[in-house]
Short mmCIF file of C-alpha atoms in Angstrom, two decimals:
data_model
loop_
_atom_site.label_atom_id
_atom_site.label_comp_id
_atom_site.label_asym_id
_atom_site.label_seq_id
_atom_site.Cartn_x
_atom_site.Cartn_y
_atom_site.Cartn_z
CA UNK A 852 -0.01 -0.03 -0.04
CA UNK A 853 1.78 3.27 -0.98
CA UNK A 854 1.98 5.78 1.71
CA UNK A 855 -0.04 9.12 1.25
CA UNK A 856 2.40 11.52 3.39
CA UNK A 857 4.72 10.19 0.38
CA UNK A 858 4.51 11.54 -2.94
CA UNK A 859 5.44 9.87 -5.97
CA UNK A 860 8.39 10.34 -7.53
CA UNK A 861 7.86 12.83 -11.03
CA UNK A 862 9.00 11.37 -14.21
CA UNK A 863 9.51 13.09 -17.49
CA UNK A 864 10.22 11.74 -20.60
CA UNK A 865 12.92 13.80 -22.94
CA UNK A 866 10.02 15.48 -25.02
CA UNK A 867 8.26 16.43 -21.79
CA UNK A 868 12.27 17.79 -20.24
CA UNK A 869 12.84 19.58 -23.44
CA UNK A 870 9.48 21.64 -23.22
CA UNK A 871 9.85 22.14 -19.30
CA UNK A 872 13.09 23.59 -20.08
CA UNK A 873 13.73 24.53 -23.51
CA UNK A 874 17.56 25.96 -22.87
CA UNK A 875 19.34 23.22 -23.78
CA UNK A 876 22.55 23.58 -21.51
CA UNK A 877 20.38 24.44 -18.48
CA UNK A 878 18.46 21.25 -18.82
CA UNK A 879 21.66 19.32 -19.60
CA UNK A 880 22.86 20.99 -15.95
CA UNK A 881 19.63 20.14 -14.40
CA UNK A 882 19.93 16.34 -15.22
CA UNK A 883 23.38 16.02 -14.28
CA UNK A 884 22.36 17.43 -10.65
CA UNK A 885 19.63 15.30 -10.27
CA UNK A 886 21.99 12.25 -11.65
CA UNK A 887 24.23 12.51 -8.83
CA UNK A 888 21.44 12.82 -6.27
CA UNK A 889 22.12 9.13 -6.47
CA UNK A 890 25.11 9.42 -4.71
CA UNK A 891 23.81 9.84 -1.47
CA UNK A 892 22.12 6.22 -1.82
CA UNK A 893 25.79 4.52 -2.35
CA UNK A 894 26.66 3.01 0.64
CA UNK A 895 30.49 2.72 1.85
CA UNK A 896 31.78 0.91 4.16
CA UNK A 897 33.19 3.34 6.62
CA UNK A 898 30.97 3.33 9.69
CA UNK A 899 29.74 6.92 11.16
CA UNK A 900 31.24 7.26 14.41
CA UNK A 901 28.26 6.96 16.34
CA UNK A 902 28.41 3.65 14.93
CA UNK A 903 24.60 3.50 13.94
CA UNK A 904 25.14 2.76 10.25
CA UNK A 905 27.53 3.74 7.11
CA UNK A 906 28.15 6.16 5.29
CA UNK A 907 27.25 7.21 1.88
CA UNK A 908 29.49 8.59 -0.64
CA UNK A 909 27.56 11.94 -0.63
CA UNK A 910 28.55 12.26 3.39
CA UNK A 911 31.95 11.33 2.52
CA UNK A 912 32.64 14.03 0.27
CA UNK A 913 30.96 16.80 2.06
CA UNK A 914 33.54 15.41 4.61
CA UNK A 915 36.67 15.41 2.76
CA UNK A 916 36.22 18.96 1.26
CA UNK A 917 35.45 20.18 5.03
CA UNK A 918 39.13 18.63 6.04
CA UNK A 919 40.86 20.00 3.11
CA UNK A 920 39.81 23.05 4.39
CA UNK A 921 41.07 22.25 7.77
CA UNK A 922 44.21 20.87 7.17
CA UNK A 923 45.29 22.61 3.80
CA UNK A 924 48.41 23.76 5.85
CA UNK A 925 49.45 20.54 6.06
CA UNK A 926 50.55 19.77 2.62
CA UNK A 927 53.87 19.94 1.88
CA UNK A 928 53.41 21.54 -1.38
CA UNK A 929 51.29 24.83 -2.21
CA UNK A 930 47.96 23.84 -3.34
CA UNK A 931 45.20 25.89 -5.28
CA UNK A 932 42.27 24.86 -2.57
CA UNK A 933 39.43 25.77 -4.77
CA UNK A 934 41.05 22.99 -6.99
CA UNK A 935 41.46 20.35 -4.41
CA UNK A 936 37.81 21.00 -3.23
CA UNK A 937 36.74 20.55 -6.64
CA UNK A 938 38.13 17.19 -6.97
CA UNK A 939 36.94 15.74 -3.63
CA UNK A 940 33.51 16.68 -4.83
CA UNK A 941 33.08 15.05 -7.66
CA UNK A 942 35.83 11.70 -6.91
CA UNK A 943 33.65 9.59 -6.07
CA UNK A 944 30.37 10.21 -8.65
CA UNK A 945 31.36 7.34 -10.74
CA UNK A 946 30.45 5.48 -7.96
CA UNK A 947 26.78 5.60 -9.22
CA UNK A 948 27.21 3.38 -11.59
CA UNK A 949 30.55 1.24 -10.65
CA UNK A 950 29.66 1.17 -6.96
CA UNK A 951 32.01 1.29 -3.68
CA UNK A 952 35.07 -0.99 -4.40
CA UNK A 953 36.09 -1.58 -0.73
CA UNK A 954 39.82 -0.88 -0.33
CA UNK A 955 40.79 -4.23 1.15
CA UNK A 956 38.59 -6.53 -1.44
CA UNK A 957 41.59 -7.56 -3.69
CA UNK A 958 39.39 -9.04 -6.49
CA UNK A 959 37.28 -6.00 -7.33
CA UNK A 960 40.24 -3.79 -6.93
CA UNK A 961 41.23 -5.59 -10.41
CA UNK A 962 38.55 -4.29 -12.94
CA UNK A 963 37.82 -1.00 -10.58
CA UNK A 964 39.85 1.49 -12.83
CA UNK A 965 37.97 -0.11 -15.91
CA UNK A 966 34.57 0.00 -14.38
CA UNK A 967 34.67 3.66 -13.10
CA UNK A 968 35.88 4.92 -16.46
CA UNK A 969 33.13 3.68 -18.14
CA UNK A 970 31.27 5.76 -15.25
CA UNK A 971 32.56 8.32 -15.76
CA UNK A 972 32.18 8.66 -19.67
CA UNK A 973 28.52 8.59 -18.57
CA UNK A 974 27.89 10.78 -16.06
CA UNK A 975 30.11 13.57 -16.87
CA UNK A 976 28.81 13.20 -20.48
CA UNK A 977 25.44 15.03 -19.08
CA UNK A 978 26.97 17.96 -18.70
CA UNK A 979 27.44 20.82 -21.06
CA UNK A 980 30.62 19.36 -23.26
CA UNK A 981 32.63 22.70 -21.74
CA UNK A 982 31.81 21.42 -18.24
CA UNK A 983 31.78 17.75 -19.03
CA UNK A 984 35.33 18.28 -20.20
CA UNK A 985 36.33 20.05 -17.31
CA UNK A 986 34.81 17.83 -14.46
CA UNK A 987 35.85 15.02 -16.47
CA UNK A 988 39.89 16.43 -16.70
CA UNK A 989 39.73 17.16 -12.60
CA UNK A 990 38.43 13.53 -11.89
CA UNK A 991 41.44 12.20 -14.37
CA UNK A 992 43.86 14.38 -12.37
CA UNK A 993 42.40 13.01 -9.29
CA UNK A 994 43.34 9.46 -10.56
CA UNK A 995 46.33 10.10 -12.08
CA UNK A 996 47.96 11.35 -8.57
CA UNK A 997 50.84 13.64 -10.74
CA UNK A 998 49.77 17.18 -9.34
CA UNK A 999 50.40 18.48 -6.01
CA UNK A 1000 46.67 18.91 -5.85
CA UNK A 1001 45.54 15.48 -6.89
CA UNK A 1002 48.10 14.11 -4.27
CA UNK A 1003 46.53 16.10 -1.22
CA UNK A 1004 43.13 15.30 -2.27
CA UNK A 1005 44.27 11.64 -1.93
CA UNK A 1006 46.07 11.96 1.13
CA UNK A 1007 42.38 13.43 2.71
CA UNK A 1008 40.83 10.30 1.01
CA UNK A 1009 42.80 8.06 2.46
CA UNK A 1010 43.15 10.18 6.24
CA UNK A 1011 39.10 10.29 6.96
CA UNK A 1012 38.11 6.14 6.77
CA UNK A 1013 41.33 5.85 8.87
CA UNK A 1014 40.06 8.01 11.78
CA UNK A 1015 36.72 6.90 11.17
CA UNK A 1016 38.03 3.46 11.90
CA UNK A 1017 39.97 4.46 15.00
CA UNK A 1018 37.02 5.85 16.61
CA UNK A 1019 35.05 3.25 16.10
CA UNK A 1020 37.00 0.36 17.65
CA UNK A 1021 38.54 -1.33 14.32
CA UNK A 1022 35.47 -0.59 11.72
CA UNK A 1023 36.39 -2.41 8.86
CA UNK A 1024 39.82 -3.03 10.11
CA UNK A 1025 37.57 -5.91 11.75
CA UNK A 1026 37.39 -7.36 7.85
CA UNK A 1027 39.06 -11.06 7.87
CA UNK A 1028 42.39 -11.03 7.07
CA UNK A 1029 42.77 -7.12 7.58
CA UNK A 1030 46.48 -6.34 9.46
CA UNK A 1031 48.49 -3.26 10.21
CA UNK A 1032 50.47 -3.76 7.21
CA UNK A 1033 48.02 -3.49 4.69
CA UNK A 1034 46.52 -0.84 6.64
CA UNK A 1035 49.68 1.16 6.65
CA UNK A 1036 50.04 0.45 2.69
CA UNK A 1037 46.96 1.43 1.71
CA UNK A 1038 47.31 4.36 3.57
CA UNK A 1039 50.95 5.67 2.43
CA UNK A 1040 49.49 7.77 -0.39
CA UNK A 1041 49.33 10.47 2.85
CA UNK A 1042 52.35 10.38 2.99
CA UNK A 1043 53.36 11.33 -0.69
CA UNK A 1044 51.13 14.85 -0.09
CA UNK A 1045 51.83 15.54 3.76
CA UNK A 1046 54.93 14.27 6.40
CA UNK A 1047 52.45 15.77 9.19
CA UNK A 1048 49.40 14.01 8.30
CA UNK A 1049 51.67 10.56 7.56
CA UNK A 1050 53.31 11.05 10.93
CA UNK A 1051 49.61 11.51 12.77
CA UNK A 1052 48.39 8.49 10.39
CA UNK A 1053 50.99 6.15 11.34
CA UNK A 1054 50.43 7.01 15.15
CA UNK A 1055 46.88 6.04 14.96
CA UNK A 1056 47.53 2.68 13.22
CA UNK A 1057 50.21 1.58 15.80
CA UNK A 1058 47.73 2.26 18.49
CA UNK A 1059 45.07 0.78 17.11
CA UNK A 1060 47.23 -2.20 16.92
CA UNK A 1061 48.02 -1.69 20.66
CA UNK A 1062 44.47 -1.09 21.92
CA UNK A 1063 43.32 -4.35 20.04
CA UNK A 1064 41.42 -2.57 17.22
CA UNK A 1065 43.68 -3.76 14.24
CA UNK A 1066 45.66 -6.95 14.06
CA UNK A 1067 49.39 -6.88 13.79
CA UNK A 1068 51.44 -7.39 10.36
CA UNK A 1069 53.94 -10.09 10.38
#
């Protein structure tokens, strides 16, 4: 039985959309904005700090952007913060199609790049050509990690789950087979951008082992 308090979603075909929004550029921008709403439905493995549920990709991206604003002073190289923020806000959009790939799932990692590139083609392609090119270039830059901005964005992306795992008593660290060696290896991109954040991350990993949240590696 339908909930009378919950309205049915509105769906429009292409002709109806064109009639409603005759400006093709604006229509493409609206379609993109409506499409990325789905990021709120992509669940990650990382738990919220209160342990009540797993976070979603939209929450993750928002928190990374805020972290980058607060922690930018710790980047070893000067970074263009607005560019970093753009990368962080779009870096996981591809997961609408490709899904969240768990960092400790070796099998899923093998085809992650291919799945996400196909998703990037479709999702960014919804935008007008100039904006599609700009955002796709930012996404590619983030993936390549060849600029100071991309390295810092990646460092923040790796730091956030580390904090959540430690402050929830282990979080995804309790996944069978995961040890401090695995965590240290996966978090090493932090050190490629910030010596101080990497020092802090290593201290957190060591304390996680000491408290029994994380199994020590051999």
